[in-house]
């Protein structure tokens, strides 16, 4: 989770760059993303893309989201759930890369109940007192039931788009607090969501009756659980619980602890690790081949 525990590794990562948190934030999200983005993030010779901010109705109002897809043809749909700092430039860039690989990608502003995106411009802002004061009430407004309703609305939006191939399943991927949303989405729409990936997700294994790992048995998705090494240090039993739950549910699941800290896949994170992020990206593409 994005808390004081994982903040220690962020401070160490910044120190290795010769920066403090204030200096990192001052660089600007666009500069950080440009420095971190893999050279082939939008593959040379790849398809031309179309993108737009879109809105659609949910049970709780009107959601805003970023939608990007190849300009021609029909493609599998994907729902992307950002980390705690929400929909921003880093996730737009990550969505563009996935669209370039042949997917119609919808990145939800999961804070739409409180404010349109962007709410924060970078993950660094979450670590400030102002950022936390802004986000904590918005986080509290998100419930498991609300997330599942949002998933149904996202699927409804995707299935209404001409560029989405309804003969293929839908994928979903989430980061940090978005990790468990992928399982809840697969549980909410089992007939459509066929692949779910969590990257440094928090809250996947809890004692609650509706803990995400307990929902696997009522889904029809294949899974990728990419776990951060510092999250594993804090909760070493989670990986085993996920493997056991997937096995009991008869759901294919790849569960692996990566040699990187919480947040390593997010482009503007202080702990972004290009090597391990690329490895996770490759596994995601393998997962989505089954859609």
GROMACS .gro file of N, CA and C in nm, residues 9 13 17 22 32 63 75-76 90 94 105 110 113-114 128 134 146-147 163 199 204 219 222 225 257 263 267 279:
model
   84
    9UNK      N    1   1.103   0.344   0.117
    9UNK     CA    2   1.173   0.301  -0.004
    9UNK      C    3   1.174   0.412  -0.109
   13UNK      N    4   1.500   0.568  -0.288
   13UNK     CA    5   1.514   0.575  -0.433
   13UNK      C    6   1.547   0.717  -0.479
   17UNK      N    7   1.908   0.905  -0.652
   17UNK     CA    8   1.911   0.997  -0.766
   17UNK      C    9   1.969   1.133  -0.727
   22UNK      N   10   1.081   1.713  -0.240
   22UNK     CA   11   1.041   1.844  -0.292
   22UNK      C   12   1.105   1.868  -0.429
   32UNK      N   13   0.943   1.381  -1.564
   32UNK     CA   14   0.969   1.250  -1.505
   32UNK      C   15   0.922   1.139  -1.599
   63UNK      N   16  -1.926   0.928  -1.462
   63UNK     CA   17  -1.781   0.906  -1.452
   63UNK      C   18  -1.710   0.968  -1.571
   75UNK      N   19  -1.093  -0.423  -3.138
   75UNK     CA   20  -0.989  -0.469  -3.047
   75UNK      C   21  -1.049  -0.506  -2.912
   76UNK      N   22  -0.983  -0.595  -2.838
   76UNK     CA   23  -1.031  -0.628  -2.704
   76UNK      C   24  -1.030  -0.504  -2.615
   90UNK      N   25   0.071   1.021  -1.632
   90UNK     CA   26   0.143   0.895  -1.628
   90UNK      C   27   0.055   0.780  -1.678
   94UNK      N   28   0.070   0.530  -2.010
   94UNK     CA   29   0.066   0.385  -1.996
   94UNK      C   30  -0.047   0.325  -2.080
  105UNK      N   31  -0.846   0.090  -2.459
  105UNK     CA   32  -0.817   0.105  -2.317
  105UNK      C   33  -0.896   0.219  -2.255
  110UNK      N   34  -1.135   0.699  -1.083
  110UNK     CA   35  -1.214   0.633  -0.979
  110UNK      C   36  -1.258   0.729  -0.868
  113UNK      N   37  -1.676   1.051  -0.817
  113UNK     CA   38  -1.783   1.088  -0.723
  113UNK      C   39  -1.753   1.221  -0.655
  114UNK      N   40  -1.624   1.255  -0.649
  114UNK     CA   41  -1.581   1.375  -0.578
  114UNK      C   42  -1.533   1.487  -0.670
  128UNK      N   43   0.237   1.476  -0.002
  128UNK     CA   44   0.233   1.607   0.064
  128UNK      C   45   0.111   1.613   0.156
  134UNK      N   46  -0.658   1.633   0.044
  134UNK     CA   47  -0.750   1.635  -0.070
  134UNK      C   48  -0.806   1.496  -0.100
  146UNK      N   49  -1.944   0.001  -0.476
  146UNK     CA   50  -1.931   0.107  -0.576
  146UNK      C   51  -1.834   0.069  -0.686
  147UNK      N   52  -1.724   0.007  -0.648
  147UNK     CA   53  -1.625  -0.036  -0.748
  147UNK      C   54  -1.685  -0.139  -0.843
  163UNK      N   55  -1.528   0.017  -3.180
  163UNK     CA   56  -1.389  -0.027  -3.190
  163UNK      C   57  -1.359  -0.145  -3.097
  199UNK      N   58  -0.088  -0.497  -1.017
  199UNK     CA   59   0.052  -0.460  -1.003
  199UNK      C   60   0.070  -0.381  -0.874
  204UNK      N   61  -0.545  -0.710  -0.126
  204UNK     CA   62  -0.594  -0.827  -0.199
  204UNK      C   63  -0.632  -0.942  -0.107
  219UNK      N   64  -1.541  -1.602  -1.028
  219UNK     CA   65  -1.500  -1.530  -1.148
  219UNK      C   66  -1.466  -1.630  -1.258
  222UNK      N   67  -0.853  -1.525  -1.587
  222UNK     CA   68  -0.716  -1.566  -1.559
  222UNK      C   69  -0.646  -1.447  -1.492
  225UNK      N   70  -0.081  -1.164  -1.060
  225UNK     CA   71  -0.060  -1.088  -0.938
  225UNK      C   72   0.090  -1.059  -0.927
  257UNK      N   73   0.656  -1.236  -0.679
  257UNK     CA   74   0.714  -1.120  -0.612
  257UNK      C   75   0.826  -1.067  -0.703
  263UNK      N   76   0.497   0.043  -0.631
  263UNK     CA   77   0.488   0.155  -0.726
  263UNK      C   78   0.579   0.142  -0.845
  267UNK      N   79   0.488   0.520  -1.408
  267UNK     CA   80   0.593   0.599  -1.471
  267UNK      C   81   0.644   0.715  -1.387
  279UNK      N   82   0.943  -0.628  -1.746
  279UNK     CA   83   0.914  -0.770  -1.726
  279UNK      C   84   0.765  -0.789  -1.693
   0.00000   0.00000   0.00000
